[in-house]
PDB file of C-alpha atoms in Angstrom:
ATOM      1  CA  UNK P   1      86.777 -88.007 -89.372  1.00  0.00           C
ATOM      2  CA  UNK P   2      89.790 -90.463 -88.522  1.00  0.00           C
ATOM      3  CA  UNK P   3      90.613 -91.197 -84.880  1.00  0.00           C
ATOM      4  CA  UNK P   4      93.657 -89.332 -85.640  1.00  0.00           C
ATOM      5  CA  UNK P   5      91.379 -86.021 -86.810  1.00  0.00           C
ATOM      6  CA  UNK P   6      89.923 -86.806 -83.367  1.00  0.00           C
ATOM      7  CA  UNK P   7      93.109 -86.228 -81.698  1.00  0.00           C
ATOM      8  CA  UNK P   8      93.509 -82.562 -83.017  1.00  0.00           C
ATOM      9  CA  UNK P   9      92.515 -79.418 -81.060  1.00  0.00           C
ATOM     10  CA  UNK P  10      88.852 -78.325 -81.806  1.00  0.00           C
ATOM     11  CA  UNK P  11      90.364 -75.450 -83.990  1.00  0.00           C
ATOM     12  CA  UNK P  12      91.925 -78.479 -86.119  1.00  0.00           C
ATOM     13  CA  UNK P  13      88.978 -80.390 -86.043  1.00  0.00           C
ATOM     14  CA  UNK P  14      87.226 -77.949 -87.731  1.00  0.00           C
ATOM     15  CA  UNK P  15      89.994 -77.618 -90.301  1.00  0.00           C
ATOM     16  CA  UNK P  16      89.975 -80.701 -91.114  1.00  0.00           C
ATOM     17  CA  UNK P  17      86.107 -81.894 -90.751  1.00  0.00           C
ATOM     18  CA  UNK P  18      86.233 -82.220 -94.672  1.00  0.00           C
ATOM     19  CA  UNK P  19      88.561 -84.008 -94.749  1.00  0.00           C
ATOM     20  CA  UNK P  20      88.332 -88.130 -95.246  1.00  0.00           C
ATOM     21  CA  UNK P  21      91.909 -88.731 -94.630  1.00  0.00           C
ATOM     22  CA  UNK P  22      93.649 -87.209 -91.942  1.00  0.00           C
ATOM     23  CA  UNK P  23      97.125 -89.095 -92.356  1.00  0.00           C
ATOM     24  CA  UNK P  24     100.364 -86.615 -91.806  1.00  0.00           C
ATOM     25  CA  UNK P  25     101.267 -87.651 -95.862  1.00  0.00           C
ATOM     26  CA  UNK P  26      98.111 -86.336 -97.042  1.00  0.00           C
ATOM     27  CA  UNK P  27      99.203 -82.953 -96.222  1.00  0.00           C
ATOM     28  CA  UNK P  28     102.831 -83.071 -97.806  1.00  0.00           C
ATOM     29  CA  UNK P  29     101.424 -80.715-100.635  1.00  0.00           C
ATOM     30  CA  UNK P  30      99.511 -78.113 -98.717  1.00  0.00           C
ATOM     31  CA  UNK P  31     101.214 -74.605 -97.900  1.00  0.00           C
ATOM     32  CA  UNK P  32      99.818 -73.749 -93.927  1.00  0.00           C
ATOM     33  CA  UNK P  33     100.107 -70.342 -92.491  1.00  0.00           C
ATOM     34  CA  UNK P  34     100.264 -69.500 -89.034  1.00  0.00           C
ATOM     35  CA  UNK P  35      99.258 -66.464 -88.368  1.00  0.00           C
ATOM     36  CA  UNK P  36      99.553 -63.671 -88.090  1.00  0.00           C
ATOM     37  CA  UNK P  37      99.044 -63.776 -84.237  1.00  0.00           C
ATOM     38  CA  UNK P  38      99.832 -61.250 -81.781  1.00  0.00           C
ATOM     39  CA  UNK P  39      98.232 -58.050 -82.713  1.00  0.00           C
ATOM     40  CA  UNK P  40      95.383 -58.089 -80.548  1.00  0.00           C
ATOM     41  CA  UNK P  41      97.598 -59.260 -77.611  1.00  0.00           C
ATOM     42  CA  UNK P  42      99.678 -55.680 -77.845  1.00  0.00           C
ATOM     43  CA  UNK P  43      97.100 -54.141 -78.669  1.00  0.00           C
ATOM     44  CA  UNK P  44      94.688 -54.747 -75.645  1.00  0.00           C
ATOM     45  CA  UNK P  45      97.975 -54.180 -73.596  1.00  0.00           C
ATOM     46  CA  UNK P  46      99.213 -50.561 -75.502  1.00  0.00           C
ATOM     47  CA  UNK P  47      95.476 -49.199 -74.952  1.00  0.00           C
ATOM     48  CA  UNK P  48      95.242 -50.030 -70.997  1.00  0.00           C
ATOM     49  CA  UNK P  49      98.700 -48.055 -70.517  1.00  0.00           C
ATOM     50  CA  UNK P  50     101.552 -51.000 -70.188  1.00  0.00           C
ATOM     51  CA  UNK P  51     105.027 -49.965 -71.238  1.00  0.00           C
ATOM     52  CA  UNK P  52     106.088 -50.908 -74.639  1.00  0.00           C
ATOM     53  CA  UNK P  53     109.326 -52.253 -72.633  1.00  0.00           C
ATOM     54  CA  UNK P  54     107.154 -54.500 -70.488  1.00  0.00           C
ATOM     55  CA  UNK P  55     105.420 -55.670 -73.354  1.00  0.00           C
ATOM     56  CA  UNK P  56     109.094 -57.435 -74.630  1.00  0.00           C
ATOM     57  CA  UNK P  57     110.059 -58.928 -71.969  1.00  0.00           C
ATOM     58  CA  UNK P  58     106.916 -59.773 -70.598  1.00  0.00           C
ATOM     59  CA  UNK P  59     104.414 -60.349 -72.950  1.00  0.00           C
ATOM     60  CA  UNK P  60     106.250 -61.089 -76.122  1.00  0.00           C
ATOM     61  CA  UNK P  61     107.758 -64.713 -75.232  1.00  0.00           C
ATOM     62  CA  UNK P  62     104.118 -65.698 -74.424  1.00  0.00           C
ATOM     63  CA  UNK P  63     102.674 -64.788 -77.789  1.00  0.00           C
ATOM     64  CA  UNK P  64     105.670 -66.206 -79.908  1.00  0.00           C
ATOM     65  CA  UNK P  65     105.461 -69.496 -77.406  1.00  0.00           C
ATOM     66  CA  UNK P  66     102.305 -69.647 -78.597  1.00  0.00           C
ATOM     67  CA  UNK P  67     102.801 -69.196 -82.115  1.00  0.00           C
ATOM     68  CA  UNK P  68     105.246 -71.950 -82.378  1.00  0.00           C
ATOM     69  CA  UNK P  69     102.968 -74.071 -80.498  1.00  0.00           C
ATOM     70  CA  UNK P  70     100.343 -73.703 -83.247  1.00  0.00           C
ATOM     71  CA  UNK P  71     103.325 -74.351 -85.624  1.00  0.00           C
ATOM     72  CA  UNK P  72     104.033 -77.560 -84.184  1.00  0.00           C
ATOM     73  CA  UNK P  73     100.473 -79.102 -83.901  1.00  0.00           C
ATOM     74  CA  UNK P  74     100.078 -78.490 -88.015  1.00  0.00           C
ATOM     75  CA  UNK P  75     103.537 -80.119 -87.923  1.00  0.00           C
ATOM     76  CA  UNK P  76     102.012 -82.916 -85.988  1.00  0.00           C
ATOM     77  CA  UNK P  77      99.351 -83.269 -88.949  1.00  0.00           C
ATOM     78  CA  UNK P  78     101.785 -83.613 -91.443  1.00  0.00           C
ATOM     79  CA  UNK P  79     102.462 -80.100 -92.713  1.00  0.00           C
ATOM     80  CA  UNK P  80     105.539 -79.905 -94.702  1.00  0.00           C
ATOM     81  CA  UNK P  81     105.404 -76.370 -95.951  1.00  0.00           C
ATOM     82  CA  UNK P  82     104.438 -73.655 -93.182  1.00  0.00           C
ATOM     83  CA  UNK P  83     104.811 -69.760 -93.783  1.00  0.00           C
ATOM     84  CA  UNK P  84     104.738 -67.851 -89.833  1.00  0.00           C
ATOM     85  CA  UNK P  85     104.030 -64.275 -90.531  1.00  0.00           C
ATOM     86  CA  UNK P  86     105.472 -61.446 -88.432  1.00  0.00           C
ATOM     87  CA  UNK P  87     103.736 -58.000 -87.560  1.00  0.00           C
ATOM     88  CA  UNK P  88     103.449 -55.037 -89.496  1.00  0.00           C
ATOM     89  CA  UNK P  89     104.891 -51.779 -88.315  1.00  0.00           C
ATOM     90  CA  UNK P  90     102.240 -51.298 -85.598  1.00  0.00           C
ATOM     91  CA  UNK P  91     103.705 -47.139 -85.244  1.00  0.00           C
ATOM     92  CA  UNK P  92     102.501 -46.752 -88.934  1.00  0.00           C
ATOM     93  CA  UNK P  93      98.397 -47.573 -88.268  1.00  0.00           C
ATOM     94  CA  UNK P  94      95.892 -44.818 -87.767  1.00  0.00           C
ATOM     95  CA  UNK P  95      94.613 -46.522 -84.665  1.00  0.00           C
ATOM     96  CA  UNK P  96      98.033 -46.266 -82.701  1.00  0.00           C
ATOM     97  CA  UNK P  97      98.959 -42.873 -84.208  1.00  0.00           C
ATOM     98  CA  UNK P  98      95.856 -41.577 -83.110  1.00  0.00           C
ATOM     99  CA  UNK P  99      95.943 -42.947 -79.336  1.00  0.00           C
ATOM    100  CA  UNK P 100      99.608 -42.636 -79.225  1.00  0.00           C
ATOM    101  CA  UNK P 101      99.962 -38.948 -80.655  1.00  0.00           C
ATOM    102  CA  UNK P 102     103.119 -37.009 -79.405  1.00  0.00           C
ATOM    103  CA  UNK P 103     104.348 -33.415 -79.540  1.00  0.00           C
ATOM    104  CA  UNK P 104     108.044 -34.802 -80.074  1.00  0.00           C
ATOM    105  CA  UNK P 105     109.410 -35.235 -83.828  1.00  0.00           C
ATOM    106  CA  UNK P 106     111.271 -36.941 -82.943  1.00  0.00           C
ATOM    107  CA  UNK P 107     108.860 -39.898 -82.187  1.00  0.00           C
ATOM    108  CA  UNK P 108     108.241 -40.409 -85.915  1.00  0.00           C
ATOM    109  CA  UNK P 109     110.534 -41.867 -88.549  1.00  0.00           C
ATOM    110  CA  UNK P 110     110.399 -41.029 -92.309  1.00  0.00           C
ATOM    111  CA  UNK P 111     107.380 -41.887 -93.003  1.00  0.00           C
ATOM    112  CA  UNK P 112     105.616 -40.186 -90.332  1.00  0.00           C
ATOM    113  CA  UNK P 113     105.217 -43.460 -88.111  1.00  0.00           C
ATOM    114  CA  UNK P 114     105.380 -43.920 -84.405  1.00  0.00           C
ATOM    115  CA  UNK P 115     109.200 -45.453 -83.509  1.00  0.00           C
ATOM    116  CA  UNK P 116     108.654 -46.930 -80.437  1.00  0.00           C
ATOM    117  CA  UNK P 117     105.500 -49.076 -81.574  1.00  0.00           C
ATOM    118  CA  UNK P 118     107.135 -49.964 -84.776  1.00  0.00           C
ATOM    119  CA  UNK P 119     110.214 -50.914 -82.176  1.00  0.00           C
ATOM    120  CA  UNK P 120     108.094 -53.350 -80.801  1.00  0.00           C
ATOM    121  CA  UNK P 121     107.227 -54.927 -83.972  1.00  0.00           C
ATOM    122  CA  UNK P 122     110.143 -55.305 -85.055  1.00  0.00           C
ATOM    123  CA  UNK P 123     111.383 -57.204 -81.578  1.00  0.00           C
ATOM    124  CA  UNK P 124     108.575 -59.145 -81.750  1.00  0.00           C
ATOM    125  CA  UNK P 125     109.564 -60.378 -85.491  1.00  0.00           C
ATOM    126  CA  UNK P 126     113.412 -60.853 -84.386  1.00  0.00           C
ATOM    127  CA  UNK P 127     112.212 -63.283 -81.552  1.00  0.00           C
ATOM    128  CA  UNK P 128     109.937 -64.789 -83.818  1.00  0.00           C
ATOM    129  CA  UNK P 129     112.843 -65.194 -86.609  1.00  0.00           C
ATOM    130  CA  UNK P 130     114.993 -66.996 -83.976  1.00  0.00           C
ATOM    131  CA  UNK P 131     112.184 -69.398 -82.948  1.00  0.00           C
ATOM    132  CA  UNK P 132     111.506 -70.715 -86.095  1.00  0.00           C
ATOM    133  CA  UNK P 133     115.484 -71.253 -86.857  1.00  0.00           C
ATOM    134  CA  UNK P 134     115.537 -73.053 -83.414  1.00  0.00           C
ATOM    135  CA  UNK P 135     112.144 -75.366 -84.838  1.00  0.00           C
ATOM    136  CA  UNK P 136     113.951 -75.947 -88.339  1.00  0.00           C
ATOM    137  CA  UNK P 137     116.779 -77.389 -87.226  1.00  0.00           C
ATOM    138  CA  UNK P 138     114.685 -79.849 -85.112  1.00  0.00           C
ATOM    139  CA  UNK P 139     112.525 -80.360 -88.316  1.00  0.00           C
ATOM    140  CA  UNK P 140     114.592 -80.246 -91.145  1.00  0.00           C
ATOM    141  CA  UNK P 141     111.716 -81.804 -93.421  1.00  0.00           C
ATOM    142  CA  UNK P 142     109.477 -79.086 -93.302  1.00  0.00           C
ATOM    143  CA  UNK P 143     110.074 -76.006 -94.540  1.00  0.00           C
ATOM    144  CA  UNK P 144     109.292 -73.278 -92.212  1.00  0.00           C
ATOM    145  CA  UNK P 145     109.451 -69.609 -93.598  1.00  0.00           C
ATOM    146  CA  UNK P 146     108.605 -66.683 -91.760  1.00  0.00           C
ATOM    147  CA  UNK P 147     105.914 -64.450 -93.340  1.00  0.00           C
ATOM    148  CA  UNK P 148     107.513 -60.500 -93.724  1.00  0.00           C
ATOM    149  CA  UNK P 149     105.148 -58.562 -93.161  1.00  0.00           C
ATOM    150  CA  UNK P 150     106.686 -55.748 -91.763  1.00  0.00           C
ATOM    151  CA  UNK P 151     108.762 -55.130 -94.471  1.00  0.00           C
ATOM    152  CA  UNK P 152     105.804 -55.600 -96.779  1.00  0.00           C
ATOM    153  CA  UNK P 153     104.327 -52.871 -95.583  1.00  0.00           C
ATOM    154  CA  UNK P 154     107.455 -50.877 -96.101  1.00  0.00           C
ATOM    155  CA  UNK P 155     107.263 -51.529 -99.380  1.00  0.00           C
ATOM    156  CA  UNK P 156     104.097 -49.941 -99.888  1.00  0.00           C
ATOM    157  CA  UNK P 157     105.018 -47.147 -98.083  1.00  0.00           C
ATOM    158  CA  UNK P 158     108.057 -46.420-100.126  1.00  0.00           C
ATOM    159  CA  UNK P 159     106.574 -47.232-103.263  1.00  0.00           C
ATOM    160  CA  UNK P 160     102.837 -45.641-102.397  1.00  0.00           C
ATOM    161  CA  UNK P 161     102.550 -43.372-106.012  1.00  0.00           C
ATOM    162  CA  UNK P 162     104.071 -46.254-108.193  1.00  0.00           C
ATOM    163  CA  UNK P 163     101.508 -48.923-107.087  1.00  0.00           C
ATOM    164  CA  UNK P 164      98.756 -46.625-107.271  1.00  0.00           C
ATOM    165  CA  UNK P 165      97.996 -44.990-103.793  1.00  0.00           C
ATOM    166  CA  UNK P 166      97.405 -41.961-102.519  1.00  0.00           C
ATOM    167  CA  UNK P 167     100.785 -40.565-100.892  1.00  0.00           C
ATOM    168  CA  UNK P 168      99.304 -38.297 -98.777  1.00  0.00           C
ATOM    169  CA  UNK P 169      96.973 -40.548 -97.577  1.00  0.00           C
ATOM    170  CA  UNK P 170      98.760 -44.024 -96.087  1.00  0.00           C
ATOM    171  CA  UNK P 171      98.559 -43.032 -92.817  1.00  0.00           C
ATOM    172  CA  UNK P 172      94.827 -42.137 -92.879  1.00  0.00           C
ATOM    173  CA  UNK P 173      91.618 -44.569 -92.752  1.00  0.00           C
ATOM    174  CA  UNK P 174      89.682 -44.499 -95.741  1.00  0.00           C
ATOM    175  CA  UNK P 175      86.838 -45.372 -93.220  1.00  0.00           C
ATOM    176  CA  UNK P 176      86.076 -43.165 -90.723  1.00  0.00           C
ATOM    177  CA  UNK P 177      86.020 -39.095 -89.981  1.00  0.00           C
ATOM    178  CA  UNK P 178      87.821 -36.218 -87.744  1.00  0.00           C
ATOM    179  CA  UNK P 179      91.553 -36.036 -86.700  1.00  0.00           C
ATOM    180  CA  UNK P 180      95.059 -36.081 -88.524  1.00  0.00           C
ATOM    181  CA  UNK P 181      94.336 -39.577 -89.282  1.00  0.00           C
ATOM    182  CA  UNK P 182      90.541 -39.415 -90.281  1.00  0.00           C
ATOM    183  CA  UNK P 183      89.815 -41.896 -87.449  1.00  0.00           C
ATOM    184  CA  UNK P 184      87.806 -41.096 -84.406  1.00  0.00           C
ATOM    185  CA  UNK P 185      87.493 -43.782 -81.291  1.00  0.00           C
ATOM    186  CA  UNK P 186      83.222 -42.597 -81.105  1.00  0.00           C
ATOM    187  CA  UNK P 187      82.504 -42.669 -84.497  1.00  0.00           C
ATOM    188  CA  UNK P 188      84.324 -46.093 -86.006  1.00  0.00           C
ATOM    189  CA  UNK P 189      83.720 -47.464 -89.674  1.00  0.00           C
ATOM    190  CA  UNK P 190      79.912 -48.773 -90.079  1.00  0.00           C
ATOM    191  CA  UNK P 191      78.317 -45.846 -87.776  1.00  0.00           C
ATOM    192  CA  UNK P 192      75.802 -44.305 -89.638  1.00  0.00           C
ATOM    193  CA  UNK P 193      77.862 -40.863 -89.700  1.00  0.00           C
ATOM    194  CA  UNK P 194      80.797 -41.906 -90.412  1.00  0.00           C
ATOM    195  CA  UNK P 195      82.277 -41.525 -94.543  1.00  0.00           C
ATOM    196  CA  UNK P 196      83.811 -44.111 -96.568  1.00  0.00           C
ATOM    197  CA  UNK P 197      86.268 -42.319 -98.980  1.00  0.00           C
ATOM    198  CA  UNK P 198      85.328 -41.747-102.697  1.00  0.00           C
ATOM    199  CA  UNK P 199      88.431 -44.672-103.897  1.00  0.00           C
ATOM    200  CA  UNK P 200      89.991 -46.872-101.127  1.00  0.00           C
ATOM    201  CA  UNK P 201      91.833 -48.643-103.905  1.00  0.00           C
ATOM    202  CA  UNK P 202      93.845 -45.505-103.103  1.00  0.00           C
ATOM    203  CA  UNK P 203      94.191 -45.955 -99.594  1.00  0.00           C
ATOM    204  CA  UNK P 204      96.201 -48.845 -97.105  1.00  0.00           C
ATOM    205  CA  UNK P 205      94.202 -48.312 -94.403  1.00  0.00           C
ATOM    206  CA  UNK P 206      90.476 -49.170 -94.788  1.00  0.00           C
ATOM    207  CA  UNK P 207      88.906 -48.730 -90.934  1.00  0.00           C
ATOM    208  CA  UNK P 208      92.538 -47.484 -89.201  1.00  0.00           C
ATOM    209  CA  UNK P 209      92.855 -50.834 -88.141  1.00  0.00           C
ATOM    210  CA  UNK P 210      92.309 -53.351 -91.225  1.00  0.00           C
ATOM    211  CA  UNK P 211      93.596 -53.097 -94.395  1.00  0.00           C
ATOM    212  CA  UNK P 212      91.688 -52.179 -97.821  1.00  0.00           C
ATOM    213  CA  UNK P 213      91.325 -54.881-100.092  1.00  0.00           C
ATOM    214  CA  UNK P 214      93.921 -53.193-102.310  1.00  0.00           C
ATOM    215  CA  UNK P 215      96.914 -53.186 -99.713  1.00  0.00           C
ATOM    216  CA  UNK P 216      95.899 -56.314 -98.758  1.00  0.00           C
ATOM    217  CA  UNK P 217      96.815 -57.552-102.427  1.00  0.00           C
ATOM    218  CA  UNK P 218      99.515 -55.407-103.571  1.00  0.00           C
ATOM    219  CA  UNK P 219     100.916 -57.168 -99.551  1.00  0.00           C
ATOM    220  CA  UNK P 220      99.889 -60.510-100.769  1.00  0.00           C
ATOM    221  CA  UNK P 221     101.990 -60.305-104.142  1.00  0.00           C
ATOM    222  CA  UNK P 222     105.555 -58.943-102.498  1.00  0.00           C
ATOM    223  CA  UNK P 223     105.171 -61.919 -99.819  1.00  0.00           C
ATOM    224  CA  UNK P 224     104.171 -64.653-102.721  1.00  0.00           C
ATOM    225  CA  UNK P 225     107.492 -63.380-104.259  1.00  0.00           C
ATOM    226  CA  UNK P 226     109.651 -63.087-101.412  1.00  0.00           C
ATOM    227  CA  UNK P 227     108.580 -66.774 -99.797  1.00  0.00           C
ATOM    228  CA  UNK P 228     108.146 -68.318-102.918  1.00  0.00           C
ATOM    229  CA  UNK P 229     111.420 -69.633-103.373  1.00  0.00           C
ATOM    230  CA  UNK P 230     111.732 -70.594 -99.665  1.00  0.00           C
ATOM    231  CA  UNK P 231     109.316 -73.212 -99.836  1.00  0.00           C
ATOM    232  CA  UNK P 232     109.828 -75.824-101.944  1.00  0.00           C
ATOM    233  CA  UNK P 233     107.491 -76.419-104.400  1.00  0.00           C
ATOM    234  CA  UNK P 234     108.525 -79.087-106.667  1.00  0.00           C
ATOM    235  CA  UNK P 235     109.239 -81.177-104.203  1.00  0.00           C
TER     236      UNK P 235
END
C-alpha cells in the first residue's frame, strides 16, 4: 500500500489493500456506495422501547452525521461517483409488524404496513436528502446521488403479481413459522424447526428481516434505472 492508503481508516485499508495505487484519480471511474446505514441503529432502539419521536430528534442526526462522514472519507480517496442509499419502509418488515402489532387500523396504510415506523423512514431519508444537497454544493465534482430505497420497495409492493410474487405473501417471511407474519422471535430462520417456504422467488421477505435474493434483484434493477442517469457515466 501507498503512504496515502496508510492514511485511510482501517475499514479503507482493507478496501483498498489490493490496490497498488491509491491516488484520488485512480478512483475517478469507480461508482462507491455508502450504505445503507442506519437500520440496526433504530432497530436496537425500537426493540428496547424508545419513542419513534425520540428516535428523530435524537438519534437520527447522529446516524446521518455519520453517514456523510463515511461519504466524505471515500471523497477524500478520490471518489467521483457516490450513490447514499436511504431506508426502506421499516413499518412494512415482518420483524417490526410482528413486535409492533396494534389493535388500531388505523396504524396501517394500504398495504397493510405499520405508519409510524415507515414515518420514521421516511424522516430519516428527508434528512438524509438535505445532507447530501448541502455536501454537493461543497463538491460539485462528484456526483452524489441518494440511493431510493424506500420507494423501491414501494414498487414491489404495488407491482407484487406483475413481477412475479406472491400478493398475499409480502408481508410474511419465507423463513420462519407461527404468527400473521410467519415469523416467531424463538424460532428464527436456521433453527432446526423452523420451514423455509416451497418458492421464495415468490416472496420479499426471506428471514423477516433480510430480503430474498429475488427482491433483492427485482430492488437492484428499479435503483440501476432510477440513479443511472444521475451519475455520470461518460464522463
Amino acid at each position: 500500500m501507498t503512504r496515502d492508503c496508510e492514511m485511510k481508516t482501517p475499514f479503507i485499508q482493507k478496501l483498498l489493500y489490493v490496490v497498488t495505487d491509491c491516488s484520488p484519480g485512480n478512483h475517478k471511474k469507480t461508482l462507491f456506495m455508502v450504505g445503507e446505514t442506519g437500520n440496526n441503529d433504530y432497530t436496537s432502539a425500537l426493540f428496547q422501547g424508545r419513542p419513534v419521536e425520540e428516535l428523530k430528534h435524537k438519534l437520527m442526526p447522529r446516524i446521518v452525521q455519520s453517514i456523510m462522514d463515511a461519504v466524505r472519507k471515500v471523497i477524500s480517496i478520490g471518489a467521483e461517483r457516490i450513490i447514499v442509499p436511504g431506508q426502506f419502509p421499516l413499518g412494512c418488515f415482518p420483524v417490526y409488524l410482528t413486535e409492533f402489532p396494534s389493535n388500531s387500523t388505523t396504524a396501517y396504510n394500504k398495504h397493510k404496513c405499520l405508519i409510524a415506523l415507515n414515518d420514521l423512514a421516511e424522516a430519516h431519508n428527508n434528512y438524509l436528502q438535505h445532507a447530501i444537497s448541502t455536501l454537493q454544493t461543497q463538491k460539485p465534482n462528484t456526483k452524489i446521488v441518494y440511493g431510493d430505497y424506500y420507494n423501491a420497495f414501494e414498487w414491489l409492493l404495488n407491482n407484487a403479481p406483475h413481477l412475479g410474487l406472491d400478493a398475499e405473501s409480502t408481508l410474511k417471511a419465507c423463513c420462519g413459522t407461527g404468527g400473521k407474519y410467519n415469523l416467531n422471535s424463538t424460532q428464527r430462520c436456521g433453527s432446526p424447526s423452523v420451514p423455509v417456504c416451497p418458492d421464495p422467488d415468490r416472496h420479499i421477505s426471506w428471514d423477516g428481516v433480510h430480503l430474498t435474493q429475488k427482491a433483492n434483484r427485482l430492488i437492484a434493477t428499479w435503483l440501476v434505472a432510477d440513479f443511472l442517469p444521475m451519475i455520470d457515466c461518460k464522463k
